[in-house]
Coordinates of N, CA and C in Angstrom, one line a residue:
G149 N 0.8 -1.2 0.0 CA 0.0 0.0 0.0 C 0.8 1.3 0.0
W150 N 1.7 1.4 1.0 CA 2.5 2.7 1.2 C 3.4 2.8 0.0
E151 N 4.1 1.8 -0.4 CA 5.0 1.8 -1.6 C 4.3 2.3 -2.9
A152 N 3.0 1.9 -3.0 CA 2.3 2.3 -4.2 C 2.0 3.8 -4.2
L153 N 1.8 4.4 -3.0 CA 1.5 5.8 -2.9 C 2.8 6.6 -2.9
W154 N 3.8 6.1 -2.2 CA 5.1 6.8 -2.1 C 6.2 5.9 -2.5
P155 N 6.5 5.6 -3.8 CA 7.6 4.8 -4.1 C 8.9 5.5 -3.7
K156 N 10.0 4.8 -3.6 CA 11.2 5.3 -3.0 C 11.7 6.5 -3.8
H157 N 11.6 6.5 -5.1 CA 12.1 7.7 -5.9 C 11.3 9.0 -5.5
R158 N 10.0 8.8 -5.2 CA 9.2 10.0 -4.9 C 9.5 10.5 -3.5
L159 N 9.9 9.6 -2.5 CA 10.2 10.0 -1.2 C 11.6 10.8 -1.2
I160 N 12.5 10.3 -2.1 CA 13.8 11.0 -2.2 C 13.5 12.4 -2.8
E161 N 12.7 12.5 -3.8 CA 12.3 13.8 -4.4 C 11.7 14.7 -3.4
R162 N 10.8 14.2 -2.6 CA 10.1 15.0 -1.6 C 11.1 15.5 -0.6
D163 N 12.0 14.7 -0.2 CA 13.0 15.2 0.7 C 13.9 16.3 0.1
L164 N 14.2 16.2 -1.2 CA 15.0 17.2 -1.9 C 14.2 18.5 -2.0
Y165 N 12.9 18.4 -2.3 CA 12.0 19.6 -2.5 C 11.8 20.3 -1.1
C166 N 11.6 19.5 -0.1 CA 11.4 20.0 1.3 C 12.6 20.7 1.8
F167 N 13.8 20.1 1.6 CA 15.0 20.7 2.0 C 15.2 22.0 1.2
G168 N 15.0 22.0 -0.1 CA 15.2 23.2 -0.9 C 14.2 24.3 -0.4
M169 N 13.0 24.0 -0.1 CA 12.1 25.0 0.3 C 12.5 25.6 1.7
E170 N 13.0 24.8 2.6 CA 13.4 25.3 3.9 C 14.6 26.3 3.7
V171 N 15.5 25.9 2.7 CA 16.6 26.8 2.5 C 16.1 28.1 1.9
L172 N 15.2 28.1 0.9 CA 14.7 29.3 0.3 C 14.0 30.2 1.3
L173 N 13.3 29.7 2.2 CA 12.7 30.5 3.2 C 13.6 31.3 4.1
D174 N 14.9 30.8 4.2 CA 15.8 31.5 5.0 C 16.7 32.5 4.3
L175 N 16.6 32.6 3.0 CA 17.4 33.5 2.2 C 16.8 34.9 2.2
D176 N 17.7 35.9 2.2 CA 17.3 37.3 2.2 C 17.0 37.6 0.7
V177 N 16.5 38.8 0.5 CA 16.0 39.2 -0.9 C 17.1 39.1 -1.9
R178 N 18.3 39.6 -1.6 CA 19.4 39.5 -2.5 C 19.8 38.1 -2.9
L179 N 19.8 37.2 -1.9 CA 20.2 35.8 -2.2 C 19.0 35.1 -2.9
L180 N 17.8 35.5 -2.7 CA 16.7 34.9 -3.4 C 16.8 35.3 -4.9
R181 N 17.2 36.6 -5.2 CA 17.4 37.0 -6.6 C 18.5 36.2 -7.2
D182 N 19.6 36.0 -6.5 CA 20.7 35.2 -7.0 C 20.3 33.8 -7.3
F183 N 19.5 33.2 -6.3 CA 19.0 31.9 -6.5 C 18.2 31.7 -7.7
F184 N 17.2 32.6 -7.9 CA 16.3 32.4 -9.1 C 17.0 32.8 -10.4
A185 N 18.0 33.7 -10.4 CA 18.7 33.9 -11.6 C 19.5 32.6 -12.0
A186 N 20.1 31.9 -11.0 CA 20.7 30.7 -11.3 C 19.7 29.6 -11.7
F187 N 18.6 29.6 -11.0 CA 17.6 28.5 -11.3 C 17.1 28.6 -12.8
F188 N 16.8 29.8 -13.2 CA 16.2 30.0 -14.6 C 17.3 30.2 -15.6
A189 N 18.6 30.0 -15.3 CA 19.6 30.2 -16.3 C 19.8 29.1 -17.3
D190 N 19.0 28.1 -17.2 CA 19.1 27.0 -18.2 C 18.6 27.5 -19.6
P191 N 19.5 27.6 -20.5 CA 19.1 28.2 -21.8 C 18.0 27.4 -22.6
K192 N 17.9 26.1 -22.3 CA 16.9 25.3 -23.0 C 15.6 25.2 -22.2
E193 N 15.7 25.7 -21.0 CA 14.5 25.6 -20.0 C 14.1 24.2 -19.7
Q194 N 14.7 23.2 -20.2 CA 14.2 21.9 -20.0 C 14.4 21.4 -18.5
M195 N 15.5 21.7 -17.9 CA 15.7 21.2 -16.6 C 14.9 21.8 -15.5
W196 N 14.7 23.2 -15.6 CA 13.9 23.8 -14.5 C 12.4 23.5 -14.8
R197 N 12.0 23.3 -16.0 CA 10.6 22.9 -16.2 C 10.4 21.5 -15.7
Q198 N 11.3 20.6 -15.9 CA 11.1 19.2 -15.3 C 11.2 19.2 -13.8
F199 N 12.0 20.1 -13.2 CA 12.1 20.2 -11.8 C 10.8 20.7 -11.2
L200 N 10.2 21.7 -11.8 CA 9.0 22.3 -11.3 C 7.8 21.3 -11.5
A201 N 7.9 20.5 -12.5 CA 6.8 19.5 -12.8 C 7.0 18.2 -12.1
W202 N 8.0 18.1 -11.2 CA 8.3 16.8 -10.5 C 8.5 15.7 -11.6
D203 N 9.2 16.0 -12.7 CA 9.4 15.1 -13.8 C 10.9 14.8 -14.1
M204 N 11.7 14.8 -13.0 CA 13.1 14.5 -13.3 C 13.5 13.1 -13.0
T205 N 12.7 12.4 -12.2 CA 13.1 11.0 -11.8 C 12.0 10.1 -12.2
K206 N 12.4 9.0 -12.8 CA 11.4 8.0 -13.3 C 11.3 6.9 -12.2
P207 N 10.3 6.1 -12.2 CA 10.1 5.1 -11.1 C 11.3 4.1 -11.1
G208 N 11.8 3.9 -9.9 CA 12.9 3.0 -9.7 C 14.3 3.7 -9.8
Q209 N 14.4 4.9 -10.2 CA 15.6 5.6 -10.4 C 16.0 6.4 -9.2
K210 N 17.2 6.7 -9.0 CA 17.7 7.6 -8.0 C 17.6 9.0 -8.6
P211 N 17.5 10.0 -7.8 CA 17.3 11.4 -8.4 C 18.6 12.0 -9.0
W212 N 19.3 11.3 -9.8 CA 20.6 11.8 -10.3 C 20.4 13.0 -11.2
K213 N 19.4 13.0 -12.0 CA 19.2 14.2 -12.9 C 18.9 15.4 -12.0
M214 N 18.1 15.2 -11.0 CA 17.8 16.3 -10.1 C 19.0 16.8 -9.3
S215 N 19.9 15.9 -8.9 CA 21.1 16.2 -8.3 C 22.0 17.0 -9.2
I216 N 22.1 16.6 -10.4 CA 22.9 17.3 -11.4 C 22.4 18.7 -11.6
F217 N 21.1 18.9 -11.7 CA 20.5 20.2 -11.8 C 20.9 21.1 -10.6
M218 N 20.8 20.5 -9.4 CA 21.1 21.2 -8.2 C 22.6 21.6 -8.2
I219 N 23.5 20.7 -8.6 CA 24.9 21.1 -8.7 C 25.2 22.2 -9.7
L220 N 24.5 22.1 -10.8 CA 24.7 23.2 -11.8 C 24.2 24.5 -11.3
M221 N 23.1 24.5 -10.6 CA 22.6 25.7 -10.0 C 23.6 26.3 -8.9
F222 N 24.2 25.4 -8.2 CA 25.2 25.8 -7.2 C 26.3 26.5 -7.9
F223 N 26.8 26.0 -8.9 CA 28.0 26.6 -9.6 C 27.6 27.9 -10.3
R224 N 26.3 28.1 -10.7 CA 25.8 29.3 -11.3 C 25.6 30.4 -10.3
G225 N 25.5 30.1 -9.1 CA 25.2 31.0 -8.0 C 26.4 31.9 -7.7
S226 N 26.0 33.0 -7.0 CA 27.1 34.0 -6.6 C 27.9 33.3 -5.4
P227 N 29.1 33.8 -5.2 CA 29.9 33.3 -4.0 C 29.1 33.4 -2.7
R228 N 28.4 34.5 -2.5 CA 27.6 34.6 -1.3 C 26.5 33.5 -1.2
L229 N 25.8 33.3 -2.3 CA 24.8 32.3 -2.3 C 25.4 30.9 -2.1
K230 N 26.5 30.6 -2.7 CA 27.2 29.3 -2.5 C 27.5 29.1 -1.0
G231 N 28.0 30.1 -0.4 CA 28.4 30.0 1.0 C 27.1 29.7 1.9
Q232 N 26.0 30.4 1.6 CA 24.8 30.2 2.3 C 24.2 28.8 2.1
L233 N 24.3 28.3 0.8 CA 23.8 27.0 0.5 C 24.6 25.9 1.3
V234 N 26.0 26.1 1.3 CA 26.8 25.1 2.0 C 26.5 25.2 3.5
K235 N 26.3 26.3 4.1 CA 25.9 26.5 5.5 C 24.6 25.8 5.8
E236 N 23.6 26.0 4.9 CA 22.3 25.4 5.1 C 22.4 23.9 5.0
A237 N 23.2 23.4 4.0 CA 23.3 21.9 3.9 C 24.0 21.3 5.1
M238 N 24.9 22.0 5.7 CA 25.6 21.4 6.8 C 24.8 21.5 8.1
F239 N 23.9 22.5 8.3 CA 23.3 22.7 9.6 C 21.8 22.6 9.5
K240 N 21.1 22.6 8.4 CA 19.7 22.5 8.4 C 19.3 21.0 8.6
D241 N 19.2 20.3 7.6 CA 18.9 18.8 7.7 C 19.6 18.1 6.6
G242 N 20.8 18.5 6.3 CA 21.6 17.9 5.2 C 21.9 16.4 5.4
L243 N 22.1 16.0 6.6 CA 22.4 14.6 6.9 C 21.2 13.7 6.6
H244 N 20.0 14.2 6.9 CA 18.8 13.5 6.6 C 18.6 13.3 5.1
L245 N 18.9 14.4 4.4 CA 18.9 14.4 2.9 C 19.8 13.4 2.3
L246 N 21.1 13.4 2.8 CA 22.1 12.4 2.3 C 21.6 11.0 2.6
K247 N 21.1 10.8 3.8 CA 20.6 9.5 4.1 C 19.5 9.0 3.2
S248 N 18.6 9.9 2.8 CA 17.5 9.6 1.9 C 18.0 9.3 0.5
I249 N 18.9 10.1 0.0 CA 19.4 9.9 -1.4 C 20.2 8.6 -1.5
F250 N 21.1 8.4 -0.5 CA 22.1 7.3 -0.7 C 21.7 6.1 0.2
E251 N 20.5 6.2 0.8 CA 20.0 5.1 1.7 C 21.1 4.7 2.7
L252 N 21.7 5.7 3.4 CA 22.7 5.4 4.4 C 22.1 5.2 5.8
P253 N 22.6 4.2 6.5 CA 22.2 4.1 7.9 C 22.9 5.1 8.8
F254 N 22.1 5.8 9.6 CA 22.7 6.7 10.6 C 22.3 6.3 12.0
P255 N 23.1 6.4 12.9 CA 22.8 5.9 14.3 C 21.7 6.8 15.0
F256 N 21.4 7.9 14.5 CA 20.5 8.8 15.2 C 19.1 8.8 14.6
D257 N 18.8 7.7 13.8 CA 17.4 7.5 13.3 C 16.5 7.1 14.4

């Protein structure tokens, strides 16, 4: 039952989206502008459209395409944005996100 409603690839995607939203909520206006400039910088518009449509991961796949998109966005961002993203990943809930993506066992579950 549960697996039919929330297959593993959708749970990983949900964790990525939730983490991203938490990070966005903590950015100031200048960093939000930097973030969205990087987000919509894809010249073909394909990746951000797929991201917004929850269409980057197919059943049974790991979210590699989504991860690549996030890495590209990171490198497109300003140095200040990169610093903030690294800080958020280390102190927000980045360990939970890594556990979800790579199915790692952590002793604090």
